Coordinates of C-alpha atoms in Angstrom, one line a residue:
M15 CA 9.0 10.1 19.3
V16 CA 11.4 7.1 20.3
P17 CA 14.9 7.0 19.4
S18 CA 15.9 4.4 16.7
I19 CA 18.2 2.2 19.4
S20 CA 17.2 -0.8 17.6
R21 CA 20.4 -2.3 16.0
F22 CA 20.2 -3.2 12.0
R23 CA 21.3 -6.6 11.6
H24 CA 19.5 -6.6 7.8
A25 CA 19.6 -4.4 4.8
R26 CA 18.2 -4.7 1.4
L27 CA 20.6 -3.3 -1.3
Y28 CA 18.5 -2.4 -4.6
I29 CA 21.6 -2.2 -6.7
T30 CA 19.9 -1.2 -9.7
F31 CA 16.0 -0.4 -10.7
R32 CA 17.1 -1.5 -14.2
C33 CA 15.6 -4.8 -15.4
N34 CA 15.6 -7.1 -18.6
A35 CA 12.0 -8.8 -18.0
R36 CA 8.7 -7.6 -18.3
C37 CA 6.6 -9.5 -15.6
G38 CA 3.0 -8.1 -15.6
Y39 CA 3.1 -8.6 -11.9
C40 CA 6.2 -6.3 -11.2
N41 CA 5.8 -2.3 -11.3
V42 CA 10.0 -1.7 -11.7
W43 CA 9.8 -1.4 -15.6
Q44 CA 6.3 0.1 -15.5
D45 CA 6.5 3.3 -13.3
P46 CA 8.8 6.1 -14.3
V47 CA 9.9 6.7 -10.7
F48 CA 12.3 4.2 -11.4
D49 CA 14.1 5.5 -14.4
G50 CA 17.5 7.0 -14.8
H51 CA 18.8 6.6 -11.4
Q52 CA 22.6 6.8 -10.9
E53 CA 24.3 3.5 -9.6
L54 CA 27.2 3.1 -7.3
T55 CA 30.5 2.6 -8.6
A56 CA 33.0 -0.3 -7.5
D57 CA 34.4 2.4 -4.6
G58 CA 30.7 3.6 -3.7
L59 CA 29.7 0.0 -3.2
R60 CA 32.6 -0.8 -1.2
R61 CA 32.2 2.1 1.0
C62 CA 28.4 1.5 1.1
L63 CA 29.0 -2.1 2.2
D64 CA 31.9 -0.7 4.8
Q65 CA 29.2 1.5 6.6
L66 CA 26.6 -1.2 6.6
A67 CA 28.9 -3.3 8.6
E68 CA 29.9 -0.5 11.0
L69 CA 25.9 -0.3 11.4
G70 CA 25.9 -3.8 12.4
V71 CA 24.3 -5.6 9.4
T72 CA 25.2 -9.0 9.2
Y73 CA 22.6 -10.2 6.2
L74 CA 22.7 -8.2 3.0
D75 CA 19.7 -9.1 0.3
I76 CA 20.8 -7.6 -3.1
T77 CA 17.8 -7.1 -5.1
G78 CA 16.7 -4.8 -8.1
G79 CA 15.5 -4.8 -10.5
E80 CA 17.9 -7.3 -12.0
P81 CA 21.2 -7.4 -10.0
A82 CA 23.2 -9.2 -12.8
L83 CA 22.7 -6.0 -14.7
H84 CA 25.2 -4.2 -12.4
R85 CA 28.5 -4.6 -13.5
E86 CA 29.8 -4.5 -10.4
L87 CA 27.9 -7.0 -8.6
T88 CA 30.6 -9.4 -8.2
A89 CA 32.9 -6.9 -6.6
A90 CA 30.1 -6.1 -4.6
V91 CA 29.4 -9.7 -3.2
R92 CA 32.8 -10.5 -2.6
H93 CA 33.5 -7.2 -0.4
A94 CA 30.5 -8.0 1.4
H95 CA 31.7 -11.8 2.0
E96 CA 35.0 -10.1 2.9
L97 CA 33.1 -8.2 5.8
G98 CA 31.7 -11.3 7.0
M99 CA 28.0 -10.5 5.9
S100 CA 25.6 -13.5 4.8
V101 CA 24.6 -12.3 1.1
D102 CA 21.5 -13.3 -0.8
I103 CA 20.9 -12.2 -4.6
T104 CA 17.9 -12.7 -6.6
T105 CA 18.0 -13.1 -10.6
N106 CA 16.2 -13.9 -13.3
A107 CA 18.6 -15.6 -14.9
I108 CA 18.2 -13.9 -18.4
R109 CA 21.7 -12.4 -18.2
F110 CA 23.7 -14.0 -15.6
P111 CA 27.5 -13.5 -16.7
P112 CA 30.0 -16.1 -16.4
A113 CA 32.1 -14.1 -14.2
A114 CA 29.5 -13.9 -11.5
R115 CA 29.0 -17.4 -11.2
E116 CA 32.7 -17.5 -9.6
I117 CA 30.7 -16.0 -6.6
V118 CA 28.0 -18.5 -6.0
P119 CA 29.8 -20.2 -3.3
L120 CA 30.0 -16.8 -1.8
L121 CA 26.5 -16.3 -1.3
G122 CA 24.0 -17.7 1.4
T123 CA 21.3 -18.2 -1.4
I124 CA 21.2 -17.6 -4.8
N125 CA 17.5 -17.2 -5.8
V126 CA 16.4 -18.1 -9.5
S127 CA 13.2 -17.0 -10.5
L128 CA 11.1 -19.9 -12.2
D129 CA 7.5 -19.5 -12.5
T130 CA 6.9 -22.1 -15.3
L131 CA 8.6 -24.9 -17.5
D132 CA 6.4 -23.9 -20.6
A133 CA 8.2 -21.4 -23.2
E134 CA 4.9 -20.0 -24.6
R135 CA 3.9 -19.3 -20.8
Y136 CA 7.1 -18.0 -20.0
H137 CA 7.1 -15.7 -22.7
G138 CA 3.6 -14.4 -21.4
I139 CA 4.3 -14.0 -17.7
R140 CA 7.9 -12.3 -18.4
G141 CA 7.8 -11.0 -21.6
T142 CA 11.1 -12.8 -22.8
D143 CA 12.0 -15.7 -24.5
T144 CA 14.3 -16.9 -22.2
L145 CA 13.3 -19.8 -20.3
D146 CA 16.3 -21.8 -21.5
R147 CA 18.7 -19.8 -20.0
T148 CA 17.3 -20.0 -16.6
L149 CA 16.8 -23.8 -17.0
G150 CA 20.4 -23.8 -18.4
L151 CA 21.7 -21.8 -15.4
V152 CA 20.0 -23.9 -12.5
R153 CA 21.5 -27.1 -14.5
D154 CA 24.8 -25.7 -14.6
L155 CA 25.1 -24.6 -11.0
G156 CA 23.8 -27.9 -10.1
A157 CA 26.5 -29.8 -11.9
A158 CA 29.0 -27.6 -10.2
G159 CA 27.8 -28.6 -6.8
A160 CA 26.1 -25.3 -5.8
T161 CA 24.0 -26.5 -2.4
N162 CA 22.8 -22.8 -1.9
L163 CA 20.5 -22.5 -5.1
K164 CA 16.6 -21.9 -4.9
L165 CA 14.0 -21.4 -7.2
I166 CA 11.4 -18.7 -6.4
C167 CA 8.0 -19.6 -8.2
V168 CA 5.2 -16.6 -8.2
V169 CA 2.0 -18.6 -8.1
S170 CA -0.8 -16.8 -10.3
G171 CA -3.6 -18.3 -12.1
Q172 CA -1.4 -18.7 -15.3
N173 CA 0.8 -21.5 -13.7
A174 CA -1.3 -22.8 -10.6
E175 CA -2.2 -25.8 -12.5
E176 CA 1.6 -26.6 -13.2
L177 CA 2.4 -26.4 -9.8
P178 CA 2.6 -30.3 -9.5
E179 CA 5.2 -30.2 -12.4
I180 CA 7.3 -27.7 -11.1
V181 CA 7.4 -29.3 -7.9
R182 CA 8.6 -32.6 -9.7
Y183 CA 11.2 -30.5 -11.6
A184 CA 12.9 -29.2 -8.4
Q185 CA 12.9 -32.6 -6.8
R186 CA 14.8 -34.0 -9.8
A187 CA 17.3 -31.5 -9.8
R188 CA 17.2 -31.5 -6.0
V189 CA 16.6 -27.8 -5.6
P190 CA 14.1 -26.4 -3.4
V191 CA 11.5 -24.4 -4.8
Y192 CA 9.7 -21.4 -2.9
L193 CA 6.0 -21.3 -3.8
S194 CA 4.6 -17.4 -3.5
P195 CA 1.0 -16.9 -4.2
M196 CA 0.7 -13.6 -6.2
F197 CA -1.3 -10.8 -4.7
S198 CA -2.1 -7.4 -5.9
Y199 CA 0.5 -4.4 -4.7
F200 CA 0.1 -1.8 -7.4
A201 CA -2.8 -0.3 -9.5
A202 CA -1.6 -1.4 -12.9
Q203 CA -0.7 -5.3 -12.0
R204 CA -1.6 -8.0 -14.3
E205 CA -0.6 -11.5 -14.3
L206 CA 0.1 -11.3 -18.3
R207 CA 2.6 -8.7 -19.3
P208 CA 0.5 -6.0 -21.6
A209 CA 1.2 -6.3 -25.2
G210 CA 3.3 -3.8 -27.3
S211 CA 5.3 -1.0 -25.5
V212 CA 6.7 -1.4 -22.1
R213 CA 5.3 2.1 -21.5
M214 CA 1.8 0.9 -22.4
L215 CA 1.0 0.5 -18.4
K216 CA 1.4 3.6 -16.2
L217 CA 0.9 3.9 -12.7
A218 CA -1.5 6.4 -11.3
A219 CA 1.3 7.8 -9.2
V220 CA 4.8 9.0 -9.9
N221 CA 7.0 8.7 -6.7
G222 CA 4.1 8.6 -4.6
R223 CA 2.4 11.2 -5.7
A224 CA -0.8 11.7 -7.9
N225 CA 0.2 12.1 -11.2
P226 CA -2.6 14.2 -13.5
T227 CA -1.3 13.1 -16.7
A228 CA -1.4 9.4 -16.3
E229 CA -3.8 7.3 -18.0
P230 CA -6.3 5.6 -15.4
A231 CA -4.7 2.1 -14.6
P232 CA -6.8 -0.9 -15.5
P233 CA -7.9 -3.0 -13.0
P234 CA -5.9 -6.1 -12.1
L235 CA -6.5 -9.4 -14.0
L236 CA -6.4 -11.7 -11.6
S237 CA -7.5 -15.2 -13.0
L238 CA -7.9 -16.8 -9.3
P239 CA -8.2 -15.0 -6.3
T240 CA -5.5 -15.1 -3.8
S241 CA -7.2 -17.2 -1.5
E242 CA -7.4 -20.1 -4.0
L243 CA -3.8 -19.7 -5.0
A244 CA -2.9 -19.7 -1.3
R245 CA -4.8 -23.2 -0.9
H246 CA -3.1 -24.7 -4.0
V247 CA 0.4 -23.6 -2.2
A248 CA -0.5 -24.7 1.3
E249 CA -1.5 -28.3 -0.1
L250 CA 2.0 -28.6 -1.1
R251 CA 3.9 -27.8 2.2
Y252 CA 4.9 -31.4 3.3
E253 CA 6.4 -32.1 -0.3
P254 CA 10.0 -32.3 -0.3
Y255 CA 12.1 -29.9 -1.9
T256 CA 9.0 -27.2 -1.6
V257 CA 9.2 -24.1 0.1
V258 CA 5.9 -22.9 2.0
S259 CA 5.7 -20.2 4.0
L260 CA 2.8 -20.8 6.4
A261 CA 3.2 -17.3 7.8
F262 CA 3.1 -15.6 4.4
L263 CA -0.3 -17.6 3.9
H264 CA -1.4 -16.6 7.3
H265 CA -0.5 -13.1 6.2
L266 CA -2.5 -13.3 3.2
R267 CA -5.5 -14.6 4.6
T268 CA -5.7 -12.2 7.5
L269 CA -5.0 -9.4 5.9
D270 CA -7.2 -6.2 7.2
P271 CA -6.7 -3.2 5.3
A272 CA -8.4 -1.4 8.6
T273 CA -5.6 -2.7 10.5
E274 CA -2.1 -1.5 10.5
T275 CA 0.8 -3.9 9.1
N276 CA 3.8 -5.1 11.4
C277 CA 6.7 -4.1 8.7
G278 CA 10.1 -3.9 9.6
A279 CA 11.0 -1.5 7.0
N280 CA 13.8 0.9 8.1
S281 CA 13.3 -0.3 11.5
R282 CA 14.7 -3.7 11.3
I283 CA 15.6 -3.8 7.5
L284 CA 17.5 -0.7 6.0
T285 CA 16.3 -0.1 2.4
V286 CA 19.1 1.2 0.4
G287 CA 18.8 2.6 -3.3
P288 CA 21.2 2.0 -6.3
D289 CA 22.8 5.4 -5.6
G290 CA 23.1 4.7 -1.7
R291 CA 20.2 6.7 -0.5
V292 CA 17.9 5.3 2.0
L293 CA 14.6 4.8 0.6
L294 CA 11.4 6.2 2.7
P295 CA 9.5 4.6 3.8
C296 CA 10.4 1.7 1.8
Y297 CA 10.7 0.7 -2.0
H298 CA 7.1 -0.3 -2.7
E299 CA 5.9 3.1 -0.9
W300 CA 8.9 5.2 -1.6
D301 CA 8.0 8.9 -1.9
A302 CA 11.0 10.2 -0.3
S303 CA 14.6 9.5 0.6
L304 CA 17.5 10.5 2.9
P305 CA 20.4 11.2 0.7
W306 CA 23.5 9.4 1.5
D307 CA 25.7 12.4 2.6
R308 CA 26.1 11.0 6.2
P309 CA 27.5 7.3 7.4
Y310 CA 24.5 4.7 7.8
R311 CA 24.6 5.0 11.5
E312 CA 23.9 8.9 11.4
L313 CA 21.4 8.3 8.8
V314 CA 19.2 5.9 11.3
E315 CA 19.0 8.2 13.4
D316 CA 17.8 11.1 11.3
P317 CA 14.3 12.5 12.7
E318 CA 13.1 12.2 9.6
L319 CA 13.7 8.4 9.3
I320 CA 12.2 8.0 13.0
R321 CA 9.1 10.1 12.0
V322 CA 8.7 7.8 8.9
R323 CA 9.1 4.7 10.8
D324 CA 6.8 5.7 13.8
E325 CA 3.9 7.3 12.2
E326 CA 3.9 5.9 8.5
V327 CA 5.5 2.7 8.1
G328 CA 2.4 -0.2 8.2
R329 CA 0.2 2.6 8.6
R330 CA -0.5 3.8 5.0
P331 CA -3.2 3.0 2.9
G332 CA -0.4 0.9 0.6
C333 CA 0.9 -0.6 3.5
R334 CA -2.3 -1.9 5.0
S335 CA -2.9 -4.2 1.9
C336 CA 0.9 -5.2 1.7
A337 CA 2.3 -8.6 1.4
V338 CA 5.6 -8.2 0.4
F339 CA 7.2 -10.8 3.0
P340 CA 10.9 -9.9 3.0
Y341 CA 9.9 -7.1 5.2
L342 CA 6.9 -8.5 7.1
G343 CA 8.5 -12.0 7.7
L344 CA 11.5 -10.4 9.6
A345 CA 9.4 -8.1 11.7
M346 CA 7.2 -11.3 12.8
S347 CA 10.3 -12.3 14.6
Y348 CA 10.3 -9.5 16.9
R349 CA 6.7 -9.6 18.2
L350 CA 5.5 -12.7 20.1
T351 CA 2.3 -13.2 18.4
A352 CA 0.4 -15.6 16.5
P353 CA 2.2 -14.7 13.2
F354 CA 5.7 -15.4 15.2
L355 CA 4.4 -19.0 16.5
V356 CA 3.1 -19.8 12.6
Q357 CA 6.4 -18.7 11.4
A358 CA 8.4 -20.8 13.9
F359 CA 6.3 -23.9 13.0
S360 CA 6.7 -23.4 9.3
E361 CA 10.7 -22.8 9.5
E362 CA 11.0 -25.8 11.6
L363 CA 8.7 -28.0 8.9
L364 CA 11.1 -26.7 6.1
R365 CA 14.2 -27.7 7.9
L366 CA 12.7 -31.2 9.0
K367 CA 11.6 -32.2 5.9
R368 CA 14.6 -31.3 3.7
H369 CA 15.6 -34.7 3.0
A370 CA 12.1 -36.2 3.1
G371 CA 11.3 -39.0 0.9
P372 CA 8.1 -38.8 -1.2
L373 CA 4.7 -39.1 0.4
T374 CA 2.2 -41.6 -0.3
G375 CA -1.5 -39.9 -0.7
D376 CA -2.8 -41.2 2.8
R377 CA 0.1 -39.9 4.4
R378 CA 0.1 -36.7 3.1
R379 CA -3.7 -36.3 3.5
A380 CA -3.0 -37.3 7.4
L381 CA -0.3 -34.5 7.7
L382 CA -2.6 -31.8 6.1
R383 CA -5.3 -32.8 8.4
R384 CA -3.5 -32.9 11.4
G385 CA -1.3 -29.8 10.4
D386 CA -4.2 -27.8 9.8
A387 CA -6.0 -28.7 13.0
L388 CA -2.5 -27.4 14.8
L389 CA -2.3 -23.9 13.0
A390 CA -5.9 -23.2 13.9
A391 CA -5.2 -24.4 17.5
I392 CA -2.3 -21.8 17.4
E393 CA -4.4 -18.8 15.8
R394 CA -7.0 -19.6 18.4
H395 CA -5.1 -19.6 21.6
A396 CA -2.4 -17.0 20.4
A397 CA -4.9 -14.7 19.5
P398 CA -4.6 -12.4 22.9
L399 CA -1.2 -12.4 22.4
R400 CA -0.2 -8.6 21.9
G401 CA 3.4 -7.2 20.8
G402 CA 5.3 -4.9 22.9
S403 CA 4.6 -1.0 22.9
H404 CA 8.1 -0.2 21.6
P405 CA 10.2 -1.9 18.8
D406 CA 12.5 -3.4 21.5
E407 CA 10.2 -5.2 23.5
L408 CA 9.3 -8.4 22.3
Y409 CA 5.8 -8.8 24.0
H410 CA 3.3 -6.5 26.2
F411 CA 4.1 -6.6 29.6
E412 CA 3.2 -4.6 33.2
A413 CA 4.1 -4.5 36.6
T414 CA 2.2 -6.1 38.9
G415 CA 3.4 -3.8 42.3
D416 CA 4.4 -6.9 43.8
G417 CA 7.8 -8.0 42.6
R418 CA 6.6 -9.7 39.4
V419 CA 5.5 -9.1 35.7
R420 CA 2.1 -9.7 34.0
T421 CA 2.3 -10.8 30.4
D422 CA 0.0 -12.5 28.0
L423 CA 2.1 -15.6 27.9
S424 CA 1.2 -17.0 31.4
A425 CA -2.1 -16.9 33.2
D426 CA -0.1 -16.1 36.2
P427 CA 2.6 -13.1 36.8
V428 CA 6.3 -14.1 36.0
T429 CA 9.5 -13.3 37.0
V430 CA 11.7 -10.4 36.5
E431 CA 14.3 -12.9 36.0
E432 CA 12.1 -14.4 33.1
L433 CA 11.2 -10.8 31.5
L434 CA 15.2 -10.0 31.3
A435 CA 16.0 -13.8 29.9
D436 CA 13.8 -13.1 26.9
H437 CA 14.9 -9.9 26.3
A438 CA 18.4 -10.8 26.5
H439 CA 18.4 -12.2 22.7
E440 CA 17.3 -9.7 20.2
D441 CA 14.3 -11.3 18.6
C442 CA 11.4 -14.1 19.8
W443 CA 13.3 -17.2 18.7
R444 CA 14.6 -18.0 22.2
A445 CA 11.6 -17.0 24.1
Q446 CA 11.1 -19.7 27.1
R447 CA 7.4 -19.6 26.9
T448 CA 7.3 -20.9 23.0
P449 CA 6.7 -24.5 21.6
H450 CA 9.7 -23.8 19.3
R451 CA 12.5 -23.3 21.7
L452 CA 12.4 -27.1 22.5
V453 CA 11.0 -28.2 19.3
R454 CA 14.1 -26.7 17.8
L455 CA 16.2 -29.6 19.5
L456 CA 14.7 -31.8 16.4
Y457 CA 16.5 -30.2 13.6
A458 CA 19.5 -28.4 15.5
D459 CA 20.8 -31.4 17.6
I460 CA 18.7 -34.7 16.5
Q461 CA 18.1 -34.5 12.7
P462 CA 22.1 -34.2 12.0
A463 CA 22.6 -37.1 14.1
P464 CA 23.1 -40.5 12.6
L465 CA 19.3 -41.3 12.3
S466 CA 18.0 -44.1 10.1
A467 CA 15.9 -43.0 7.1
E468 CA 12.9 -44.4 8.7
L469 CA 13.4 -42.4 11.8
A470 CA 14.2 -39.3 9.9
D471 CA 11.5 -39.6 7.5
E472 CA 9.0 -39.2 10.3
L473 CA 10.0 -36.2 11.7
P474 CA 7.3 -34.1 10.3
E475 CA 4.8 -36.3 12.6
V476 CA 7.4 -35.8 15.4
Q477 CA 7.0 -32.1 15.2
L478 CA 3.3 -32.0 15.2
D479 CA 3.4 -34.2 18.1
C480 CA 5.7 -31.9 20.1
W481 CA 3.3 -28.7 19.1
E482 CA 0.5 -30.5 20.4
I483 CA 2.0 -30.9 23.7
L484 CA 4.0 -27.6 23.9
L485 CA 1.0 -25.3 22.9
G486 CA -0.3 -26.0 26.3
L487 CA 2.3 -23.6 27.7
L488 CA -0.2 -20.7 26.7
P489 CA -2.9 -19.7 28.7
E490 CA -6.2 -21.3 28.0
A491 CA -4.6 -24.1 26.1
T492 CA -4.7 -27.6 26.9
A493 CA -1.7 -30.1 25.9
G494 CA -2.5 -32.2 22.8
P495 CA -1.9 -35.8 22.9
G496 CA 1.3 -35.7 20.9
A497 CA 0.2 -39.6 20.8
G498 CA 3.6 -40.6 18.4
L499 CA 6.0 -38.6 20.7
A500 CA 6.9 -41.7 23.2
G501 CA 7.1 -44.3 20.8
W502 CA 9.5 -42.4 18.4
C503 CA 11.5 -41.1 20.9
D504 CA 12.0 -44.8 22.5
R505 CA 12.9 -45.7 19.0
A506 CA 15.2 -42.9 18.5
G507 CA 17.1 -42.6 21.9
R508 CA 17.7 -46.6 21.7
A509 CA 19.3 -46.0 18.3
L510 CA 21.2 -43.0 19.3
R511 CA 22.5 -44.2 22.7
G512 CA 26.0 -43.1 23.3
H513 CA 25.5 -40.3 21.0
Q514 CA 25.2 -36.6 22.6
A515 CA 21.9 -36.2 20.4
A516 CA 20.4 -38.9 22.8
A517 CA 20.4 -36.3 25.7
S518 CA 18.0 -34.1 23.2
V519 CA 15.8 -37.1 22.5
A520 CA 15.5 -37.8 26.3
L521 CA 14.8 -34.2 26.9
L522 CA 11.9 -34.4 24.8
A523 CA 10.5 -37.8 25.7
T524 CA 10.1 -36.2 29.5
F525 CA 7.1 -34.8 28.0
S526 CA 5.4 -37.3 26.6
D527 CA 4.1 -40.0 28.6
L528 CA 7.2 -42.7 28.0
P529 CA 8.2 -44.0 31.2
A530 CA 11.1 -42.6 32.9
E531 CA 12.7 -45.8 33.3
A532 CA 12.7 -46.4 29.8
I533 CA 14.2 -42.8 29.1
A534 CA 17.1 -43.6 31.8
A535 CA 17.6 -46.8 29.7
W536 CA 19.1 -45.0 27.0
G537 CA 20.0 -41.5 28.4
G538 CA 19.3 -38.6 30.8
V539 CA 19.1 -34.9 30.8
A540 CA 21.3 -33.8 33.2
G541 CA 23.7 -31.3 32.1
H542 CA 21.9 -30.4 28.5
P543 CA 21.9 -27.1 27.7
E544 CA 17.9 -26.8 27.8
E545 CA 17.6 -28.8 31.2
A546 CA 16.7 -25.7 33.3
L547 CA 14.1 -24.5 30.5
A548 CA 12.7 -28.4 30.4
V549 CA 12.3 -28.2 34.4
K550 CA 10.5 -25.0 34.1
L551 CA 8.2 -25.9 31.3
L552 CA 7.2 -29.4 32.8
R553 CA 6.0 -27.6 36.1
T554 CA 3.8 -25.9 33.8
L555 CA 2.5 -29.1 31.7
A556 CA 3.4 -32.0 33.6
T557 CA 1.1 -33.2 37.1
A558 CA 3.0 -33.6 40.1
E559 CA 3.3 -37.5 39.7
R560 CA 4.9 -37.5 36.5
R561 CA 7.3 -34.9 38.0
R562 CA 8.2 -37.2 40.9
E563 CA 8.8 -39.6 38.4
L564 CA 11.1 -37.6 36.1
A565 CA 13.3 -36.1 38.8
P566 CA 16.3 -38.9 38.8
L567 CA 16.9 -37.9 35.2
F568 CA 17.8 -34.2 36.1
S569 CA 20.7 -33.0 37.9
A570 CA 21.1 -32.5 41.9
E571 CA 20.7 -28.9 41.5
L572 CA 17.4 -28.7 39.5
A573 CA 15.7 -31.7 40.6
P574 CA 14.2 -29.9 43.8
A575 CA 12.8 -27.0 41.3
L576 CA 10.8 -29.9 39.4
L577 CA 9.6 -31.2 42.8
G578 CA 8.7 -28.6 44.9
P579 CA 7.2 -25.0 45.2
R580 CA 8.9 -22.0 43.1
R581 CA 11.4 -20.5 45.5
A582 CA 11.9 -16.8 45.8
V583 CA 15.2 -15.5 44.6
A584 CA 16.9 -14.1 47.6
D585 CA 17.8 -10.4 46.6
P586 CA 21.1 -9.2 47.6
V587 CA 21.5 -6.5 50.6
P588 CA 21.7 -3.3 48.8
A589 CA 25.0 -1.5 48.6
G590 CA 24.8 2.0 46.9
P591 CA 22.7 2.5 43.4
P592 CA 22.3 -0.5 41.7
P593 CA 24.1 -1.0 38.1
T594 CA 22.8 0.3 34.7
P595 CA 21.0 -2.1 32.3
E596 CA 24.2 -1.5 30.1
A597 CA 26.5 -2.6 33.2
A598 CA 24.5 -5.4 34.2
R599 CA 24.5 -6.9 30.5
R600 CA 28.4 -6.7 30.9
G601 CA 28.2 -8.9 34.0
E602 CA 28.3 -6.1 36.6
D603 CA 26.1 -7.3 39.5
L604 CA 23.5 -8.8 37.5
P605 CA 21.6 -9.8 40.8
R606 CA 21.4 -6.2 42.3
F607 CA 20.3 -4.9 39.0
T608 CA 17.2 -7.7 38.8
A609 CA 16.2 -7.0 42.2
S610 CA 16.2 -3.0 41.6
L611 CA 13.4 -3.8 39.0
R612 CA 11.2 -6.2 41.3
H613 CA 9.2 -3.2 42.7
A614 CA 9.2 -0.8 39.5
D615 CA 6.2 0.6 38.0
T616 CA 5.4 -0.2 34.3
A617 CA 7.2 2.8 32.7
T618 CA 10.2 2.3 34.6
L619 CA 10.7 -1.2 33.7
R620 CA 10.0 -0.6 30.0
I621 CA 12.6 1.9 30.2
A622 CA 15.0 -0.4 31.7
I623 CA 14.2 -3.4 29.3
R624 CA 14.6 -0.9 26.4
R625 CA 17.9 -0.1 27.5
W626 CA 18.8 -3.8 28.5
K627 CA 17.7 -5.1 25.1
A628 CA 19.6 -2.4 23.4
A629 CA 22.8 -3.2 24.9
A630 CA 22.5 -7.0 23.9
D631 CA 25.2 -8.9 22.9
P632 CA 24.7 -11.9 20.9
T633 CA 28.0 -13.8 22.1
T634 CA 27.1 -13.6 25.8
A635 CA 23.2 -13.7 25.4
Q636 CA 23.0 -17.4 26.2
A637 CA 25.3 -17.5 29.3
V638 CA 23.1 -14.5 31.0
E639 CA 19.9 -16.0 30.0
R640 CA 21.0 -19.1 31.9
R641 CA 22.1 -17.3 35.0
L642 CA 18.7 -15.8 35.3
L643 CA 16.9 -19.0 34.3
L644 CA 19.0 -20.7 37.2
S645 CA 18.4 -18.1 39.7
E646 CA 14.9 -18.4 39.1
L647 CA 14.6 -22.0 39.7
T648 CA 16.9 -22.4 42.6
G649 CA 16.1 -19.2 44.3
T650 CA 20.1 -18.5 44.4
P651 CA 21.3 -15.1 42.8
R652 CA 23.8 -15.8 40.0

């Protein structure tokens, strides 16, 4: 059993199990396991939040039930905000008290459930006649200037044909709508609520255990298969103000009950019940709890939590058919496999089309055609990628015995420096051999710059160009044409000449076939934060002739690494025992620590990486990574 050394940055607080809607696709009002639970008082919530902050939680998802039914919701959000947490809440807007509107500016996102614009259909799906309240809240918050509002639309056979109208509503309101295909996750699930008593439906299990007195549950009544719902949703992914998680759709399409599900419940996301208890293994499979009788920093080390995490999460029959994405999406960020790459592409697209204009039919079809081909290539070439053997290993690796490391990310062994640099960060988002690492410049640096509307509108095509090229980093993959990248970079670079974002455009242009002379006319890449990484990746993707052409664009320190063979890092002369991973993370003789791992066996290397990762400090991670990358490229210990 491995100790729970991973830090918890996320928590889901099920602040209440009570709900005032009667949705047929939800079980919180149908299963007696959720009845009669005590809820934390204002003092209890403050204490709960203080302990979560001590544990390291920086993101809090307040959910339920219906959170607005808890009388202390406002106080909880205020206190979490004071603790520096980013807080999201999800509400059905049936009863969102006026006082609670005061906390909206403190939220990262306020998610409002809206499945239909038709009052009769709304009643059939949610069992209430309150569509006007939901639309009223959206209208009022928008008029008050809220920019953190998001609609959540559960897509079922009842509303699939209405999606274009819902999307147009979101575009008129200038509020993003998240389209979530419905999937079957509990036995009595229906698209429409049952007629009559709210207790007419009973699950065949109470608190996860067999209930011999329960009526046999009727089969789910799904008028459209999940695959058809997913298709409807996927076709809208390039629409403005439309949020489509391609990673979620990928998970639904590849869901295999014969395999384990990668889930973050109580390994990445602490699940806290209304009375403060830790729900095991999660809310949806809950059949045990750890009472809140100790601080959360002690509860996460409890042997039972660790046992459930290691032996049950993702392995139960219910887990293997689960698609509850808040748990699964976060877990994808910690395993550099195909789902993560699909998620990275999807998240980039959401940012890049945030303010995009309307699409013509021809352009939509062209984007979908290219996007589908790219996603298929990602899945095909990333299929061999394996996750780590431990929650704190981002990917599979083995020592070669001759000073290097074998991974699935490269046909050739990589350096210890690269392994440490990747694991200097908590998740995969800054791993070096991922297309996202450089494509993120499009939304992080270039999009916020003063681009013309025409250049900004073309960013979805530019994203596809970049991925086609950078996907060639993966073994057995060949860089695609990225045909439009050179022309777009040339226009954007000339338009941004003199702006700091021009350097990011120039860096991306080095991966195109744009002549170096043209790039130099409006910017170079020397001194760019990602200059060293670009040098490393160009050594894989660019021909020797192209690298010679590009060398003058780079700094004098790094140009030789672009031109010549890889230099072996000169290890320091041993002087006493090497520093521990924790000491090396603090900057105590990093070169000697790296040298000590160069000829370690796989077991020793894995233990060192886990300790190195557990000691991660987000404030110094990028500086540590840069030191390691420069050492690798120049052969000089840093």
